[in-house]
Amino acid sequence: MGALSTRSVFAFGDWTLQPDLEPDAEPVTYAMQCAVCEESSEPGEDVGEAQGWTFRHAGRNPSHHTYREMIVRPWRAWMARPPGA
């Protein structure tokens, strides 16, 4: 078998980055994770559902007092000005 090689192409220019607000963008999702046992809620688009999970979890586990909010937000990157433009 022949030698494998890799190639990289880099595009240098002025890039812009912003949250993806296009109609076809993935939705923003929220989940909560217990910092004690690392159990977490299912990700969903309703932050209230994720927060409600913490109350149910704390009710079943009275010593679990700390939680993490996990947000997944889609972003877009594009070259605002190509090199030499």
Short mmCIF file of N, CA and C in Angstrom, two decimals:
data_model
loop_
_atom_site.label_atom_id
_atom_site.label_comp_id
_atom_site.label_asym_id
_atom_site.label_seq_id
_atom_site.Cartn_x
_atom_site.Cartn_y
_atom_site.Cartn_z
N MET A 1 0.85 -1.17 0.00
CA MET A 1 0.00 0.00 0.00
C MET A 1 0.90 1.24 0.00
N GLY A 2 0.55 2.27 -0.76
CA GLY A 2 1.36 3.47 -0.87
C GLY A 2 1.27 4.35 0.36
N ALA A 3 2.15 5.30 0.44
CA ALA A 3 2.17 6.25 1.55
C ALA A 3 0.94 7.15 1.47
N LEU A 4 0.40 7.46 2.61
CA LEU A 4 -0.75 8.37 2.68
C LEU A 4 -0.24 9.77 2.95
N SER A 5 -0.88 10.74 2.36
CA SER A 5 -0.53 12.12 2.63
C SER A 5 -1.81 12.92 2.86
N THR A 6 -1.66 14.02 3.54
CA THR A 6 -2.82 14.89 3.78
C THR A 6 -2.52 16.26 3.20
N ARG A 7 -3.57 16.95 2.82
CA ARG A 7 -3.44 18.31 2.31
C ARG A 7 -4.37 19.19 3.11
N SER A 8 -3.96 20.39 3.37
CA SER A 8 -4.80 21.38 4.04
C SER A 8 -4.86 22.62 3.17
N VAL A 9 -6.03 23.20 3.13
CA VAL A 9 -6.21 24.46 2.42
C VAL A 9 -6.68 25.47 3.46
N PHE A 10 -5.98 26.57 3.54
CA PHE A 10 -6.34 27.63 4.48
C PHE A 10 -6.82 28.84 3.68
N ALA A 11 -7.91 29.42 4.10
CA ALA A 11 -8.43 30.62 3.46
C ALA A 11 -8.23 31.79 4.43
N PHE A 12 -7.28 32.65 4.07
CA PHE A 12 -7.02 33.82 4.91
C PHE A 12 -7.81 34.99 4.37
N GLY A 13 -8.44 35.70 5.24
CA GLY A 13 -9.23 36.87 4.86
C GLY A 13 -9.95 37.35 6.10
N ASP A 14 -10.91 38.23 5.89
CA ASP A 14 -11.70 38.73 7.00
C ASP A 14 -12.94 37.86 7.17
N TRP A 15 -12.98 37.14 8.28
CA TRP A 15 -14.10 36.26 8.56
C TRP A 15 -15.06 36.92 9.53
N THR A 16 -16.32 36.54 9.42
CA THR A 16 -17.37 37.01 10.32
C THR A 16 -18.00 35.79 10.96
N LEU A 17 -18.37 35.93 12.23
CA LEU A 17 -19.01 34.85 12.99
C LEU A 17 -20.20 35.43 13.72
N GLN A 18 -21.35 34.75 13.62
CA GLN A 18 -22.54 35.21 14.33
C GLN A 18 -23.48 34.04 14.56
N PRO A 19 -24.38 34.16 15.54
CA PRO A 19 -25.38 33.11 15.72
C PRO A 19 -26.16 32.90 14.43
N ASP A 20 -26.49 31.66 14.13
CA ASP A 20 -27.21 31.32 12.90
C ASP A 20 -28.70 31.57 13.14
N LEU A 21 -29.21 32.62 12.51
CA LEU A 21 -30.63 32.98 12.65
C LEU A 21 -31.41 32.70 11.37
N GLU A 22 -30.79 31.97 10.44
CA GLU A 22 -31.47 31.62 9.19
C GLU A 22 -32.66 30.72 9.48
N PRO A 23 -33.69 30.74 8.61
CA PRO A 23 -34.87 29.90 8.84
C PRO A 23 -34.56 28.41 8.93
N ASP A 24 -33.49 27.95 8.26
CA ASP A 24 -33.16 26.53 8.28
C ASP A 24 -32.12 26.18 9.35
N ALA A 25 -31.81 27.12 10.24
CA ALA A 25 -30.80 26.87 11.28
C ALA A 25 -31.30 25.82 12.26
N GLU A 26 -30.36 25.10 12.85
CA GLU A 26 -30.72 24.17 13.92
C GLU A 26 -31.28 24.99 15.09
N PRO A 27 -32.17 24.42 15.88
CA PRO A 27 -32.71 25.18 17.01
C PRO A 27 -31.69 25.28 18.15
N VAL A 28 -31.84 26.32 18.96
CA VAL A 28 -31.08 26.43 20.20
C VAL A 28 -31.69 25.40 21.14
N THR A 29 -30.85 24.61 21.81
CA THR A 29 -31.36 23.62 22.76
C THR A 29 -30.75 23.85 24.13
N TYR A 30 -31.50 23.43 25.14
CA TYR A 30 -31.11 23.61 26.54
C TYR A 30 -31.19 22.28 27.25
N ALA A 31 -30.28 22.09 28.19
CA ALA A 31 -30.32 20.91 29.07
C ALA A 31 -29.69 21.34 30.38
N MET A 32 -30.02 20.62 31.44
CA MET A 32 -29.41 20.85 32.74
C MET A 32 -28.70 19.57 33.15
N GLN A 33 -27.56 19.74 33.82
CA GLN A 33 -26.79 18.59 34.29
C GLN A 33 -26.51 18.77 35.77
N CYS A 34 -26.70 17.69 36.52
CA CYS A 34 -26.37 17.69 37.94
C CYS A 34 -24.85 17.65 38.07
N ALA A 35 -24.29 18.59 38.82
CA ALA A 35 -22.83 18.63 39.01
C ALA A 35 -22.37 17.59 40.01
N VAL A 36 -23.30 16.97 40.74
CA VAL A 36 -22.93 15.96 41.74
C VAL A 36 -22.79 14.59 41.08
N CYS A 37 -23.83 14.17 40.35
CA CYS A 37 -23.82 12.83 39.75
C CYS A 37 -23.68 12.84 38.24
N GLU A 38 -23.71 14.02 37.63
CA GLU A 38 -23.58 14.22 36.18
C GLU A 38 -24.75 13.68 35.37
N GLU A 39 -25.84 13.31 36.01
CA GLU A 39 -27.06 12.96 35.27
C GLU A 39 -27.59 14.24 34.64
N SER A 40 -28.23 14.13 33.47
CA SER A 40 -28.71 15.34 32.82
C SER A 40 -30.09 15.13 32.20
N SER A 41 -30.74 16.26 31.98
CA SER A 41 -32.03 16.25 31.29
C SER A 41 -31.80 16.01 29.81
N GLU A 42 -32.85 15.68 29.11
CA GLU A 42 -32.77 15.58 27.65
C GLU A 42 -32.70 16.99 27.08
N PRO A 43 -31.90 17.20 26.04
CA PRO A 43 -31.88 18.53 25.42
C PRO A 43 -33.22 18.83 24.76
N GLY A 44 -33.63 20.07 24.84
CA GLY A 44 -34.89 20.48 24.22
C GLY A 44 -34.89 21.97 23.98
N GLU A 45 -35.86 22.43 23.22
CA GLU A 45 -35.94 23.84 22.86
C GLU A 45 -36.56 24.71 23.95
N ASP A 46 -37.18 24.10 24.96
CA ASP A 46 -37.83 24.85 26.04
C ASP A 46 -36.94 24.86 27.28
N VAL A 47 -36.39 26.02 27.60
CA VAL A 47 -35.51 26.12 28.76
C VAL A 47 -36.27 25.79 30.05
N GLY A 48 -37.56 26.07 30.09
CA GLY A 48 -38.36 25.78 31.28
C GLY A 48 -38.44 24.29 31.57
N GLU A 49 -38.52 23.47 30.53
CA GLU A 49 -38.53 22.02 30.73
C GLU A 49 -37.22 21.55 31.33
N ALA A 50 -36.11 22.10 30.83
CA ALA A 50 -34.79 21.72 31.36
C ALA A 50 -34.67 22.14 32.82
N GLN A 51 -35.13 23.33 33.14
CA GLN A 51 -35.08 23.80 34.52
C GLN A 51 -36.00 22.98 35.42
N GLY A 52 -37.16 22.60 34.91
CA GLY A 52 -38.08 21.76 35.69
C GLY A 52 -37.46 20.43 36.05
N TRP A 53 -36.61 19.91 35.18
CA TRP A 53 -35.92 18.66 35.46
C TRP A 53 -35.10 18.78 36.74
N THR A 54 -34.48 19.96 36.96
CA THR A 54 -33.64 20.12 38.16
C THR A 54 -34.46 19.94 39.43
N PHE A 55 -35.69 20.44 39.46
CA PHE A 55 -36.53 20.31 40.65
C PHE A 55 -36.91 18.86 40.90
N ARG A 56 -37.24 18.15 39.83
CA ARG A 56 -37.57 16.73 39.99
C ARG A 56 -36.34 15.95 40.45
N HIS A 57 -35.18 16.25 39.88
CA HIS A 57 -33.95 15.56 40.26
C HIS A 57 -33.59 15.87 41.71
N ALA A 58 -33.68 17.13 42.08
CA ALA A 58 -33.36 17.52 43.46
C ALA A 58 -34.35 16.88 44.44
N GLY A 59 -35.60 16.74 44.04
CA GLY A 59 -36.59 16.09 44.90
C GLY A 59 -36.26 14.63 45.15
N ARG A 60 -35.71 13.96 44.16
CA ARG A 60 -35.33 12.55 44.31
C ARG A 60 -33.95 12.40 44.95
N ASN A 61 -33.15 13.47 44.90
CA ASN A 61 -31.77 13.44 45.41
C ASN A 61 -31.53 14.71 46.24
N PRO A 62 -32.00 14.74 47.48
CA PRO A 62 -31.98 15.97 48.28
C PRO A 62 -30.58 16.57 48.53
N SER A 63 -29.53 15.80 48.36
CA SER A 63 -28.19 16.35 48.58
C SER A 63 -27.58 16.92 47.30
N HIS A 64 -28.30 16.88 46.19
CA HIS A 64 -27.79 17.38 44.91
C HIS A 64 -28.27 18.82 44.73
N HIS A 65 -27.39 19.78 44.99
CA HIS A 65 -27.76 21.20 44.99
C HIS A 65 -27.17 22.01 43.84
N THR A 66 -26.21 21.46 43.10
CA THR A 66 -25.55 22.26 42.07
C THR A 66 -25.76 21.65 40.69
N TYR A 67 -25.99 22.54 39.72
CA TYR A 67 -26.34 22.14 38.36
C TYR A 67 -25.61 22.99 37.35
N ARG A 68 -25.50 22.46 36.14
CA ARG A 68 -24.91 23.18 35.01
C ARG A 68 -25.98 23.35 33.93
N GLU A 69 -26.04 24.53 33.35
CA GLU A 69 -26.90 24.75 32.20
C GLU A 69 -26.06 24.51 30.95
N MET A 70 -26.56 23.71 30.03
CA MET A 70 -25.85 23.42 28.78
C MET A 70 -26.70 23.94 27.62
N ILE A 71 -26.16 24.89 26.92
CA ILE A 71 -26.86 25.51 25.79
C ILE A 71 -26.09 25.18 24.52
N VAL A 72 -26.82 24.71 23.51
CA VAL A 72 -26.23 24.49 22.19
C VAL A 72 -26.88 25.49 21.25
N ARG A 73 -26.04 26.41 20.74
CA ARG A 73 -26.52 27.48 19.87
C ARG A 73 -25.78 27.38 18.54
N PRO A 74 -26.51 27.28 17.43
CA PRO A 74 -25.82 27.19 16.13
C PRO A 74 -25.23 28.55 15.73
N TRP A 75 -24.06 28.48 15.13
CA TRP A 75 -23.37 29.67 14.65
C TRP A 75 -23.01 29.51 13.18
N ARG A 76 -22.78 30.63 12.50
CA ARG A 76 -22.37 30.65 11.10
C ARG A 76 -21.08 31.43 10.97
N ALA A 77 -20.21 30.97 10.11
CA ALA A 77 -18.98 31.70 9.79
C ALA A 77 -18.91 31.86 8.28
N TRP A 78 -18.50 33.03 7.83
CA TRP A 78 -18.33 33.24 6.41
C TRP A 78 -17.25 34.32 6.19
N MET A 79 -16.65 34.28 5.01
CA MET A 79 -15.62 35.22 4.70
C MET A 79 -16.28 36.52 4.21
N ALA A 80 -16.13 37.56 5.01
CA ALA A 80 -16.74 38.84 4.67
C ALA A 80 -16.00 39.54 3.53
N ARG A 81 -14.68 39.38 3.52
CA ARG A 81 -13.88 39.99 2.46
C ARG A 81 -12.78 39.01 2.09
N PRO A 82 -12.86 38.41 0.90
CA PRO A 82 -11.81 37.48 0.48
C PRO A 82 -10.48 38.20 0.33
N PRO A 83 -9.37 37.44 0.39
CA PRO A 83 -8.05 38.05 0.22
C PRO A 83 -7.96 38.76 -1.13
N GLY A 84 -7.36 39.93 -1.12
CA GLY A 84 -7.16 40.68 -2.35
C GLY A 84 -8.38 41.46 -2.81
N ALA A 85 -9.48 41.39 -2.06
CA ALA A 85 -10.69 42.10 -2.50
C ALA A 85 -10.66 43.54 -2.06
#
